[in-house]
mmCIF file of C-alpha atoms in Angstrom:
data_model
loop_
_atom_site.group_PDB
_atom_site.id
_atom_site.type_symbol
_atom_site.label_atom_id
_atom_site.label_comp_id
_atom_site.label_asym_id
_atom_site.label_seq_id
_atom_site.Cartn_x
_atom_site.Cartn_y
_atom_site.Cartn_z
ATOM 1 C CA UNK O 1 -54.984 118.227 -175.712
ATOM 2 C CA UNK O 2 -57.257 119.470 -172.981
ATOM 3 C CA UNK O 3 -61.014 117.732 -174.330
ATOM 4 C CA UNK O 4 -63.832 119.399 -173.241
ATOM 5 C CA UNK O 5 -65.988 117.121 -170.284
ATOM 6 C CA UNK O 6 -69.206 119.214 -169.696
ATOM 7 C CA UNK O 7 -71.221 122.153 -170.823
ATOM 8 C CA UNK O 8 -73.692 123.874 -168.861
ATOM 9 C CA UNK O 9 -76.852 125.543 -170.663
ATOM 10 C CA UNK O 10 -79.059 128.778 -169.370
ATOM 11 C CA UNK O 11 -80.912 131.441 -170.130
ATOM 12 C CA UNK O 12 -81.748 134.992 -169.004
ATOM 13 C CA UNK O 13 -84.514 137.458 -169.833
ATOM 14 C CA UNK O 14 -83.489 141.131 -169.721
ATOM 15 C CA UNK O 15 -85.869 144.013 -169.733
ATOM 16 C CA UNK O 16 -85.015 146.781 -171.823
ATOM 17 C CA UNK O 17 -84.721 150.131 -169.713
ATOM 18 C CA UNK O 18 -86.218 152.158 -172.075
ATOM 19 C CA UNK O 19 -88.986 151.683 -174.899
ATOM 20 C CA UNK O 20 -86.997 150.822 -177.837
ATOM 21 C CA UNK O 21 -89.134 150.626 -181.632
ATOM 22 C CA UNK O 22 -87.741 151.188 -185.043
ATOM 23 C CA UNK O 23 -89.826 150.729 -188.616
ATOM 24 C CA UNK O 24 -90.777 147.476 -188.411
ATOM 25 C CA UNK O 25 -90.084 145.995 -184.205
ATOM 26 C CA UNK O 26 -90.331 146.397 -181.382
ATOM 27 C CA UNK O 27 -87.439 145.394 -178.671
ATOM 28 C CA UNK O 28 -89.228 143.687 -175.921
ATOM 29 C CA UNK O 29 -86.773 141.630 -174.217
ATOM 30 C CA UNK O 30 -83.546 140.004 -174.505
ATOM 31 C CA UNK O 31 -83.582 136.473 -174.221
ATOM 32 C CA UNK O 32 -79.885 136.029 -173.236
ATOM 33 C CA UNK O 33 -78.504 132.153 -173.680
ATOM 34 C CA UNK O 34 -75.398 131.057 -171.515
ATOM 35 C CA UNK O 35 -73.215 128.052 -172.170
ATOM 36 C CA UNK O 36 -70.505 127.419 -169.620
ATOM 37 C CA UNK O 37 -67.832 125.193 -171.299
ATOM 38 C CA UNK O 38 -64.893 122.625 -168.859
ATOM 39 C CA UNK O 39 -61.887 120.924 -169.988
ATOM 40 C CA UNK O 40 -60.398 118.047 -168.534
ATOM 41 C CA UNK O 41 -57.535 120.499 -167.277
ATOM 42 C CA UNK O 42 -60.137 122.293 -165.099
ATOM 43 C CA UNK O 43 -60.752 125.760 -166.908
ATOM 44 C CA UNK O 44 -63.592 127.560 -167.893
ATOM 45 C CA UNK O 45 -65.539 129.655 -170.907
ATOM 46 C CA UNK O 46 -68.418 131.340 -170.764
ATOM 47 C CA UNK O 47 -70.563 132.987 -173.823
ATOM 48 C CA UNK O 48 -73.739 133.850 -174.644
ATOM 49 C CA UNK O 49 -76.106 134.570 -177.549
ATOM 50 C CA UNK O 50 -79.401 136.920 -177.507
ATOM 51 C CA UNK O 51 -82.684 136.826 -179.404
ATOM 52 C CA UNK O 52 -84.709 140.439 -179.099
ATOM 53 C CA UNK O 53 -87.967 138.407 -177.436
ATOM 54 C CA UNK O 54 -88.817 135.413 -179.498
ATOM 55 C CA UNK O 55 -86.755 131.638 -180.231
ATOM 56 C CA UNK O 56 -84.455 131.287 -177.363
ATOM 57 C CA UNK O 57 -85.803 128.109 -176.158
ATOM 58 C CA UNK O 58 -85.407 126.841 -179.858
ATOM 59 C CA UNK O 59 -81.944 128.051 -179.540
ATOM 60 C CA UNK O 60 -81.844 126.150 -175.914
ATOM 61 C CA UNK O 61 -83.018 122.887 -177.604
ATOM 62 C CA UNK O 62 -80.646 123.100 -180.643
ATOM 63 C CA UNK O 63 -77.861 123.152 -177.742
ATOM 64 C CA UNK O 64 -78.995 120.492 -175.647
ATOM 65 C CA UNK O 65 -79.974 118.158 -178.478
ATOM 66 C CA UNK O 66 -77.221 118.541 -181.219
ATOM 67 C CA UNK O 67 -74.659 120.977 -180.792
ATOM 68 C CA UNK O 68 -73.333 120.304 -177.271
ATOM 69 C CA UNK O 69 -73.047 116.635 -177.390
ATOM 70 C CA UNK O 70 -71.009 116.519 -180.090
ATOM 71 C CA UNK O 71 -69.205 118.887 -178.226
ATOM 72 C CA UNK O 72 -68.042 116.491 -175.697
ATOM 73 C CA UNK O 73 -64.454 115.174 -176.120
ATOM 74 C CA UNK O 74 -62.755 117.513 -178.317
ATOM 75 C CA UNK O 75 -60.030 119.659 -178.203
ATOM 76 C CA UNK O 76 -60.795 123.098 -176.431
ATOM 77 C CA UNK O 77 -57.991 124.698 -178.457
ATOM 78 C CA UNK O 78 -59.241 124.080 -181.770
ATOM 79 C CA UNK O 79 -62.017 126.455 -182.144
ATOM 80 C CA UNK O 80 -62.089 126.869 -185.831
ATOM 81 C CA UNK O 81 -62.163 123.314 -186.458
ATOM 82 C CA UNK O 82 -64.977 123.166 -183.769
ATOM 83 C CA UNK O 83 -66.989 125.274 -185.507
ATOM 84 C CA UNK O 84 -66.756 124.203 -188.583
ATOM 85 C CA UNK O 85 -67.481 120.833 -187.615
ATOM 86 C CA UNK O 86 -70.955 121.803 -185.132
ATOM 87 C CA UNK O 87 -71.558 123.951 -188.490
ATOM 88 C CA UNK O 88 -71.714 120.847 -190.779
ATOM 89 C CA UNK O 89 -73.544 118.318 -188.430
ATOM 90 C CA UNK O 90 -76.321 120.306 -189.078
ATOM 91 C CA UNK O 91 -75.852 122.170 -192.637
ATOM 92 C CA UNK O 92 -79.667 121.410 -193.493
ATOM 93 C CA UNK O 93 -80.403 124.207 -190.795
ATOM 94 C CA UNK O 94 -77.836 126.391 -191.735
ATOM 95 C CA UNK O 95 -77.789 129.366 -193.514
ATOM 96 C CA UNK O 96 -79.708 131.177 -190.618
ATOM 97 C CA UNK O 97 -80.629 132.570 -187.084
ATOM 98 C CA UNK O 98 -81.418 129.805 -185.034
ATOM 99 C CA UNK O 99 -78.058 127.830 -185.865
ATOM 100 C CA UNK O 100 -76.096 131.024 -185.673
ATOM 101 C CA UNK O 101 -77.074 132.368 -182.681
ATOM 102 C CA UNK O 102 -76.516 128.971 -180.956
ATOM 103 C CA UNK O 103 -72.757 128.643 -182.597
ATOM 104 C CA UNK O 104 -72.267 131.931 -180.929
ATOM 105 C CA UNK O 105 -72.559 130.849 -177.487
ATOM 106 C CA UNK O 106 -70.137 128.167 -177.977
ATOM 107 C CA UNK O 107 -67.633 130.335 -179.863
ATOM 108 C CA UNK O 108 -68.021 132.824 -177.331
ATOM 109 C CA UNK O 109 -67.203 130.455 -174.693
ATOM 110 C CA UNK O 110 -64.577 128.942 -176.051
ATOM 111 C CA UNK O 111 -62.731 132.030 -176.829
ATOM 112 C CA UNK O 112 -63.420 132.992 -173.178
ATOM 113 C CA UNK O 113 -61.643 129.797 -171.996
ATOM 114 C CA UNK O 114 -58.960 130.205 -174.273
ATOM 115 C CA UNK O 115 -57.686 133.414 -173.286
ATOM 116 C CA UNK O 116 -58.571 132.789 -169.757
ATOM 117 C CA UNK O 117 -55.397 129.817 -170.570
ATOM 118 C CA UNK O 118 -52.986 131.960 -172.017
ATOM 119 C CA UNK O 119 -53.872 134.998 -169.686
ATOM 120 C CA UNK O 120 -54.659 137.177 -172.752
ATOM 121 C CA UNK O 121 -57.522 139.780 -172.779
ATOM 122 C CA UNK O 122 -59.454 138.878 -176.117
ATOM 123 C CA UNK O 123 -59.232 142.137 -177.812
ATOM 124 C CA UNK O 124 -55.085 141.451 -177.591
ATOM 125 C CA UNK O 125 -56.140 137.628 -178.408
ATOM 126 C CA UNK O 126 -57.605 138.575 -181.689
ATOM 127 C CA UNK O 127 -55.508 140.887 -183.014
ATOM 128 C CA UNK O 128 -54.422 144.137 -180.657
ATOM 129 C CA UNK O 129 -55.314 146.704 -183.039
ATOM 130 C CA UNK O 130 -55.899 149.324 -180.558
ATOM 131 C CA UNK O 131 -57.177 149.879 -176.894
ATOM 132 C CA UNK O 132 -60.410 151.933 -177.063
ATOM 133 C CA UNK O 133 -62.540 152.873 -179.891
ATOM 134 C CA UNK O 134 -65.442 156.305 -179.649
ATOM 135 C CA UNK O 135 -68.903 155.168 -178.850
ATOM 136 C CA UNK O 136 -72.144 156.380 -181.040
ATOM 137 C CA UNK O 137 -75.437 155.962 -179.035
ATOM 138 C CA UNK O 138 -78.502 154.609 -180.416
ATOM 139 C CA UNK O 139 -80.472 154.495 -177.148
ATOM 140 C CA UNK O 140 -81.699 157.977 -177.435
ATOM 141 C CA UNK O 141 -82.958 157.629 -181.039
ATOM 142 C CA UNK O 142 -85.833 155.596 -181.236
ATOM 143 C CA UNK O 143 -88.357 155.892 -183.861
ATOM 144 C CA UNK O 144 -91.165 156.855 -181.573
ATOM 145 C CA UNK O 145 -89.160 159.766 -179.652
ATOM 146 C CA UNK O 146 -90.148 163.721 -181.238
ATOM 147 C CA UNK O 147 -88.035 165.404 -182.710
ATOM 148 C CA UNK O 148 -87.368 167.458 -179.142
ATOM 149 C CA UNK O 149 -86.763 164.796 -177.295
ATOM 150 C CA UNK O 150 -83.965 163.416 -180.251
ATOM 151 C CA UNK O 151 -82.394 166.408 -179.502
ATOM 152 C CA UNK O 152 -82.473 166.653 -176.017
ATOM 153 C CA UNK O 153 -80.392 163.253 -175.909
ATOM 154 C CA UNK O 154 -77.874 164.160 -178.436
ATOM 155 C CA UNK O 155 -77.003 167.067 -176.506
ATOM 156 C CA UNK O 156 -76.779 164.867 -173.416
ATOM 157 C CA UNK O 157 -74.541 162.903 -174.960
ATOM 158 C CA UNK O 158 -72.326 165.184 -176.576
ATOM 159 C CA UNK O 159 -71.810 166.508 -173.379
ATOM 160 C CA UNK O 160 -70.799 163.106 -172.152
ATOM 161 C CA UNK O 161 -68.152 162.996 -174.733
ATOM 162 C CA UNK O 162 -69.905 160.871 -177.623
ATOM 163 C CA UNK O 163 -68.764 161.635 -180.891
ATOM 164 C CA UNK O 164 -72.130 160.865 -182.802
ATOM 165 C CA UNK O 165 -76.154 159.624 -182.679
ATOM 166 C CA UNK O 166 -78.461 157.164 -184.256
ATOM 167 C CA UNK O 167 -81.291 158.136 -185.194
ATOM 168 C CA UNK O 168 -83.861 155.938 -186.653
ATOM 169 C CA UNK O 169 -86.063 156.684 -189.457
ATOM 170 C CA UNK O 170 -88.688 155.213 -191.780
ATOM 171 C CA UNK O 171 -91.507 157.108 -190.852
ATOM 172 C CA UNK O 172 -94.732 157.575 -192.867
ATOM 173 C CA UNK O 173 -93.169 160.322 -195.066
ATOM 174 C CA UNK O 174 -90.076 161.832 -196.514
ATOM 175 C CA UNK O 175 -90.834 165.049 -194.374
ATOM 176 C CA UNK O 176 -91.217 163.218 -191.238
ATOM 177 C CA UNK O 177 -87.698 161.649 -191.470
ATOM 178 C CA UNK O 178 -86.534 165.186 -192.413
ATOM 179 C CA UNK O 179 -87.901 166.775 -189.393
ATOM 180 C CA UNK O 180 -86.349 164.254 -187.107
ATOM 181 C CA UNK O 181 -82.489 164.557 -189.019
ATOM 182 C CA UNK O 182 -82.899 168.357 -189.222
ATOM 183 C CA UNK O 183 -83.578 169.151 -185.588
ATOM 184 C CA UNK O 184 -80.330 167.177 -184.579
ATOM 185 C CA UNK O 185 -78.574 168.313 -186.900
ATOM 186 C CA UNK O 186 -79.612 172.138 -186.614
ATOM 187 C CA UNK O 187 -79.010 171.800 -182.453
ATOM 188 C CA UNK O 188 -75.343 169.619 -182.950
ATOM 189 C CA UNK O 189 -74.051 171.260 -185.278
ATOM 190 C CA UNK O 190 -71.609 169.732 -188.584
ATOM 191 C CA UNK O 191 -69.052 168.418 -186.199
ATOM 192 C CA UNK O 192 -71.506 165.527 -184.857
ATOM 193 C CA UNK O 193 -71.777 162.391 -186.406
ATOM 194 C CA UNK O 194 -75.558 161.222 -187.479
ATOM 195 C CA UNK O 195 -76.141 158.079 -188.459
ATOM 196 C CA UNK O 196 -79.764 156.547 -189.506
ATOM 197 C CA UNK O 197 -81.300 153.044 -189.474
ATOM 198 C CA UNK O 198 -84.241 152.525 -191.916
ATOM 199 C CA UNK O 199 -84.377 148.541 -190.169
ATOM 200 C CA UNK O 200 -85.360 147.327 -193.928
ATOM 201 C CA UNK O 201 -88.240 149.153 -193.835
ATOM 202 C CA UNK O 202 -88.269 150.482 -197.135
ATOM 203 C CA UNK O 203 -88.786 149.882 -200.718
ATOM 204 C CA UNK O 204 -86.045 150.904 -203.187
ATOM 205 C CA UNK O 205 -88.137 153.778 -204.361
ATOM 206 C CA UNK O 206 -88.389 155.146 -200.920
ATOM 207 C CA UNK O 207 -85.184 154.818 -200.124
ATOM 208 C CA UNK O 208 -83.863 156.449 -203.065
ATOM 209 C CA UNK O 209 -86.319 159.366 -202.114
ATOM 210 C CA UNK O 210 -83.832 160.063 -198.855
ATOM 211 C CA UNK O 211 -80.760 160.484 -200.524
ATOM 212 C CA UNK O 212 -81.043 163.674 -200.738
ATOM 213 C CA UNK O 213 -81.779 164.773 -197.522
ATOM 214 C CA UNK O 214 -79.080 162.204 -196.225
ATOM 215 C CA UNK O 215 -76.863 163.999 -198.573
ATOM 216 C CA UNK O 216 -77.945 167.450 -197.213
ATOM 217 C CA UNK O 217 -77.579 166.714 -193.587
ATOM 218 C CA UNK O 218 -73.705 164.722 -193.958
ATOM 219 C CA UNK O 219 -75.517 162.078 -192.356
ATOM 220 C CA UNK O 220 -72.532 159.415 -191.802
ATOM 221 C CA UNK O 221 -74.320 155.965 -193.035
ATOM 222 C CA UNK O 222 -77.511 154.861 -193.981
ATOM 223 C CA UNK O 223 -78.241 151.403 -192.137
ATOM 224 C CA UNK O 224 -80.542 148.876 -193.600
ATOM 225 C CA UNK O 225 -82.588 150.733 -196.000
ATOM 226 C CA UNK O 226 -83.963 147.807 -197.969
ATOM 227 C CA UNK O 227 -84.413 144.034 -196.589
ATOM 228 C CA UNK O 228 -81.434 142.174 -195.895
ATOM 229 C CA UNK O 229 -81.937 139.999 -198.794
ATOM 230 C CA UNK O 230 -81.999 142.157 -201.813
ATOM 231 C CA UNK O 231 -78.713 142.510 -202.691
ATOM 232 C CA UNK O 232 -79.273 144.176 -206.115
ATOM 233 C CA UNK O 233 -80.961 146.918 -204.848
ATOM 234 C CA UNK O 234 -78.882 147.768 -202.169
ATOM 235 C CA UNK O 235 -76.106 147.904 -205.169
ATOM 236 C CA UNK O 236 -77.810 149.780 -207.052
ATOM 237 C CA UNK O 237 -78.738 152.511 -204.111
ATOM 238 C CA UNK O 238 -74.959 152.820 -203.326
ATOM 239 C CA UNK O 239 -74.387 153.442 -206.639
ATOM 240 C CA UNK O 240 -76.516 156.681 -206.792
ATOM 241 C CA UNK O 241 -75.868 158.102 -203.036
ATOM 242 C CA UNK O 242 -73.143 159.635 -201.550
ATOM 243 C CA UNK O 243 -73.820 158.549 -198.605
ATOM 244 C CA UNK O 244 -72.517 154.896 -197.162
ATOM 245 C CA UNK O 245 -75.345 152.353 -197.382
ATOM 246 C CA UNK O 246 -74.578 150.143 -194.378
ATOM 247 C CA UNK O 247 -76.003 145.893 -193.690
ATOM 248 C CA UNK O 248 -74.721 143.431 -191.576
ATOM 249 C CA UNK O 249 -77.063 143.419 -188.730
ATOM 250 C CA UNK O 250 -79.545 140.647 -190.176
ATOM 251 C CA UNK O 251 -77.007 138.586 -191.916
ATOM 252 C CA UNK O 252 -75.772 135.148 -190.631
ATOM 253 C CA UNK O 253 -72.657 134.128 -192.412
ATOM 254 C CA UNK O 254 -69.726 135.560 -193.516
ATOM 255 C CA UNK O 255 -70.661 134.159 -197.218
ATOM 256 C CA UNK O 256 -73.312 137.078 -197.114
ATOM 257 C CA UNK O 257 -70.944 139.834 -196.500
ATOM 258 C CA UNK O 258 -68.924 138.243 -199.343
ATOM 259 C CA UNK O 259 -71.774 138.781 -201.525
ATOM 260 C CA UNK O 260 -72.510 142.335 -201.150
ATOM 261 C CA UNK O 261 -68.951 143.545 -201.050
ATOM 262 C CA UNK O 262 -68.876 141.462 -204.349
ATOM 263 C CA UNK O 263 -71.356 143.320 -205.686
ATOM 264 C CA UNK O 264 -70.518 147.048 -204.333
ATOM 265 C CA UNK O 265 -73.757 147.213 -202.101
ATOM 266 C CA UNK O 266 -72.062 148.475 -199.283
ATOM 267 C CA UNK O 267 -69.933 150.445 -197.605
ATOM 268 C CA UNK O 268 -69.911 149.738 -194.415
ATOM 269 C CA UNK O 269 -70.598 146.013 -192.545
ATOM 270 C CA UNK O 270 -72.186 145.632 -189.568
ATOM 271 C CA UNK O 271 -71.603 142.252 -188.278
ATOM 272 C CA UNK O 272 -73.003 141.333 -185.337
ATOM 273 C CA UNK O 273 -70.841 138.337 -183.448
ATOM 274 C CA UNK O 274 -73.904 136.536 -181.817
ATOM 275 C CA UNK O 275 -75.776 136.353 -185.099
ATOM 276 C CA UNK O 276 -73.324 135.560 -187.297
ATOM 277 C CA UNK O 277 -72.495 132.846 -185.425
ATOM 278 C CA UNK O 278 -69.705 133.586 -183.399
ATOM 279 C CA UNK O 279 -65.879 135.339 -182.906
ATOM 280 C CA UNK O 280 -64.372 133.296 -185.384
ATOM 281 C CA UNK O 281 -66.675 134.274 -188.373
ATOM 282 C CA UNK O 282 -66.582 137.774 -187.068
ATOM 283 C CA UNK O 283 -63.331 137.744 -187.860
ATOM 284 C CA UNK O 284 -62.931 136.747 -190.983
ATOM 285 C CA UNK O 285 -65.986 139.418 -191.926
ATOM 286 C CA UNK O 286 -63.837 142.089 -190.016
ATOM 287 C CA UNK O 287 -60.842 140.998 -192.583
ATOM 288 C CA UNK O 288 -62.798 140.632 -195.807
ATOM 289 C CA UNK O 289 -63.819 144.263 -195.004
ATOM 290 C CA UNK O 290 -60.396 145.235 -193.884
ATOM 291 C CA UNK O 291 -58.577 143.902 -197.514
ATOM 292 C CA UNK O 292 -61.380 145.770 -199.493
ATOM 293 C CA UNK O 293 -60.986 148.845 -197.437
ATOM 294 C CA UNK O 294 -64.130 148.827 -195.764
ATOM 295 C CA UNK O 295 -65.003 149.626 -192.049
ATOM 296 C CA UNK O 296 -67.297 147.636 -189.779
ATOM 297 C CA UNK O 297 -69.301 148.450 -187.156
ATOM 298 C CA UNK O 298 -70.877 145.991 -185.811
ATOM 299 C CA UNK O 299 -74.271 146.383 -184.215
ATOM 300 C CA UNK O 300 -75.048 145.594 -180.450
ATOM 301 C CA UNK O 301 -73.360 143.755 -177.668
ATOM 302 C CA UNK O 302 -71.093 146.428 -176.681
ATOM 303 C CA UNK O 303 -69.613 144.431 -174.065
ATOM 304 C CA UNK O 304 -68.199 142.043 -176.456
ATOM 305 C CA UNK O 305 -67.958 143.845 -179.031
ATOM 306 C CA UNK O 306 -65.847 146.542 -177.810
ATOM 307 C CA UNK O 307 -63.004 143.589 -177.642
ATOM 308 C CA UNK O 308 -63.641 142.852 -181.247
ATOM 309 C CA UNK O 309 -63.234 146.148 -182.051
ATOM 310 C CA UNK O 310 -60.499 147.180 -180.538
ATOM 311 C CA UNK O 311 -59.010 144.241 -182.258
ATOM 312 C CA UNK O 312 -59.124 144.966 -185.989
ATOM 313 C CA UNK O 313 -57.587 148.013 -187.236
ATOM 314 C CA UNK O 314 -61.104 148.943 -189.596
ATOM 315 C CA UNK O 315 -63.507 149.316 -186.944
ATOM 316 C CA UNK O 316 -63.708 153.417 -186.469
ATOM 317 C CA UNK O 317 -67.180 152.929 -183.947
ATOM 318 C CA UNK O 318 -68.806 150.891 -181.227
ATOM 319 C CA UNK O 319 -72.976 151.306 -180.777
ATOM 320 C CA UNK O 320 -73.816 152.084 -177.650
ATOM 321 C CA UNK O 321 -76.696 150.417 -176.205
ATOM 322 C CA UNK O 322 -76.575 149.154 -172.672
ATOM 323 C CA UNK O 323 -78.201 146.192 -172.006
ATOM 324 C CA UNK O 324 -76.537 143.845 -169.473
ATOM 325 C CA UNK O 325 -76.081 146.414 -166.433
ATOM 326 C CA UNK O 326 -78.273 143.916 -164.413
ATOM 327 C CA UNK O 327 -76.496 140.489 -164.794
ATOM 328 C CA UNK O 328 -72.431 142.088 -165.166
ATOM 329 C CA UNK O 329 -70.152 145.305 -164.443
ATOM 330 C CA UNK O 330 -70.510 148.231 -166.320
ATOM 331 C CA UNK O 331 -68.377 148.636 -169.047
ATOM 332 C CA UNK O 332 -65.302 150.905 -168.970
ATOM 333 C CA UNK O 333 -65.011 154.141 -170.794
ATOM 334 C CA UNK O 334 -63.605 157.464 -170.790
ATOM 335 C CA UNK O 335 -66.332 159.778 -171.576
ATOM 336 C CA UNK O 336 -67.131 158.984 -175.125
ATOM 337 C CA UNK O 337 -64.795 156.399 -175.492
ATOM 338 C CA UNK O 338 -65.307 152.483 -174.925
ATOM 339 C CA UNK O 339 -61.901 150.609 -172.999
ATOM 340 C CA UNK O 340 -61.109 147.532 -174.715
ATOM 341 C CA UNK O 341 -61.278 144.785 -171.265
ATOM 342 C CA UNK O 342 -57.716 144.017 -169.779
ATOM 343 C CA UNK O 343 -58.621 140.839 -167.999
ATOM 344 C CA UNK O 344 -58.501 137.398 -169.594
ATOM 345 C CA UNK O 345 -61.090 136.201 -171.846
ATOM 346 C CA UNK O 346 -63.999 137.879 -173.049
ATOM 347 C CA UNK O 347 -63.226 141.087 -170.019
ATOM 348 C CA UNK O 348 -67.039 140.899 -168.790
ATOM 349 C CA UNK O 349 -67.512 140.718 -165.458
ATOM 350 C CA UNK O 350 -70.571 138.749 -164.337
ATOM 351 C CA UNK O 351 -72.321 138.961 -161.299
ATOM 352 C CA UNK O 352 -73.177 135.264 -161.137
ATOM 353 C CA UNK O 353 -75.588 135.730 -158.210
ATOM 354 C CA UNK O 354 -78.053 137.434 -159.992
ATOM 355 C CA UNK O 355 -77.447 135.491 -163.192
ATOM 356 C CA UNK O 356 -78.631 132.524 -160.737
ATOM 357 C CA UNK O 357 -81.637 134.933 -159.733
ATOM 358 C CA UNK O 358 -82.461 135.687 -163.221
ATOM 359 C CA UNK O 359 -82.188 131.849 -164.620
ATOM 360 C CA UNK O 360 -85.519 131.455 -166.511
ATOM 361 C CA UNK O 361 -87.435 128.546 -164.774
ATOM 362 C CA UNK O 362 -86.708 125.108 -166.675
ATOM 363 C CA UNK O 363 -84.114 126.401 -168.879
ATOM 364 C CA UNK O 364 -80.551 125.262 -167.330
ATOM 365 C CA UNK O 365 -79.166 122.078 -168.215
ATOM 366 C CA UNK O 366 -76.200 119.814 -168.105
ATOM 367 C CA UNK O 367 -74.041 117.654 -170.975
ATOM 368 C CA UNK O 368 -71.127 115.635 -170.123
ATOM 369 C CA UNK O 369 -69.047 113.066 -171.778
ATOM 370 C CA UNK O 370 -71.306 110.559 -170.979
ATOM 371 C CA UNK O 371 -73.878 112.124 -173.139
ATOM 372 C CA UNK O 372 -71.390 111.683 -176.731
#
């Protein structure tokens, strides 16, 4: 048994590089939490979580207070009884952001430390499914772009070798939305994957008013039409379009994804490991989808993701959205395709200088054993 002594606590505020708005947000930063876990046999695991601008330092204080004590003292090596446990010591929170986001940066960490122990990259760790997986990019298709300049980056990145774009919709009207679609799909071509990503924008009537220009345009999934919670109209919506209705992004337990697979309200998940709380529910969300034939593609964090993906044999796409080129190498690809990391551990390489140089004033601490 190699018991964990100390944890270290941080966190990091990221710019985006370009103006990114959808239906209902904006993304003005990324609050990007760090917890640095040590055994008593001297290795390391590092993982992080991210909020889009708002409750990191609630996420900070759940750490400090709750979770990461009652860290202290157990066994590195048994991560799903470690989460399981920090999930229960504080079930009143849970179901729910906060709590998952802050289980994520221990998961993380501790899957970083455990294949930094048995020398195992983690996308071979969990599973070995494959080593690269084609990229879609969603950084050209904000909601507040024209129609031109949609286009203009979809050809870009067709050129570059990706395989497909997001483009977001839940504008004003129908025609709007059609406009936007149209134009990429008129200047890509059939043989270039669309996807849209309503952000649960719209009501079931409106969303049932798309189908049929989704339908038109072979748009390849549409993403969050109707809020996260409404499972029984997201069933019903499947049931009448052609076209995959995919959720995940804004759900925080795999008992969620249960639920709508349950029910037939999707066809595609999109779990996202810091909000769901971690690699070890991702998993069993990637295998739940896998044994009813269902893909996922998870949304965000392509640096950790790409692992995850690359993993599981039902995960066709990785989003690409770029987002931690100033704290940690780029990561690898062949033109449109994403390279599952061969090092140990998570695979991302951080530059820890300018984490240090980043570190938002007053937000690193320290637990050790002495704090159990």
């Amino acid at each position: 048994m190699a018991r964990i002594t100390s944890a270290n606590a941080f966190m990091v505020d990221l710019e985006p590089k370009v103006v990114r708005t959808d239906a209902i947000q904006s993304f003005n930063s990324q609050e990007t939490i760090f917890v640095v876990l040590r055994d008593a046999d001297g290795a390391k695991g590092m993982g992080y979580s991210y909020t889009i601008g708002d409750g990191g330092p609630a996420i900070l204080s759940l750490l400090k207070e709750t979770l990461l004590p009652r860290l202290m003292g157990q066994d590195a090596d048994r991560v799903e009884a470690i989460w399981r446990d920090l999930l229960f010591c504080s079930h009143a929170t849970a179901v729910g952001p906060i709590m998952s986001l802050a289980l994520a940066a221990i998961d993380t960490a501790l899957w970083d430390m455990r294949g930094v122990k048995t020398g195992l990259p983690l996308h071979i760790l969990a599973g070995g499914a494959k080593s690269s997986v084609p990229m879609y990019t969603t950084e050209g298709g904000w909601l507040h772009l024209s129609p031109d300049a949609l286009v203009e980056d979809a050809i870009a990145s067709k050129e570059a070798g990706f395989l497909g774009s997001k483009v977001k919709i839940g504008k004003p009207t129908v025609a709007q939305d059609c406009e936007r679609l149209e134009a990429v799909r008129n200047a890509l071509g059939d043989d270039y994957e669309i996807m849209t990503d309503a952000n649960q924008s719209m009501t079931s009537g409106e969303a049932k008013r798309r189908l049929p220009m989704l339908e038109r345009l072979n748009i390849a999934w549409f993403e969050e039409p109707l809020p996260a919670d409404d499972i029984a109209g997201h069933a019903r919506l499947q049931s009448q379009s052609r076209v995959p209705v995919a959720v995940g992004e804004s759900m925080y337990s795999p008992g969620q994804f249960a639920d709508y697979i349950a029910q037939d309200a999707c066809e595609i998940v999109q779990a996202d490991v810091a909000r769901i709380g971690g690699i070890t529910p991702w998993l069993k969300v990637a295998h739940l989808a896998e044994a009813h034939n269902i893909a996922i593609c998870p949304h965000f964090l392509m640096e950790l993701h790409v692992s995850l993906v690359c993993a599981v044999p039902n995960a066709p796409w990785l989003e690409y959205i770029p987002q931690l080129e100033d704290i940690a190498a780029p990561m690898a690809r062949e033109g449109g395709n994403a390279l599952a990391p061969m090092t140990p551990g998570l695979g991302i390489e951080w530059d820890h200088d300018k984490l240090a140089a980043l570190t938002v004033a007053g937000s690193a601490f320290e637990i050790t054993e002495a704090h159990q």
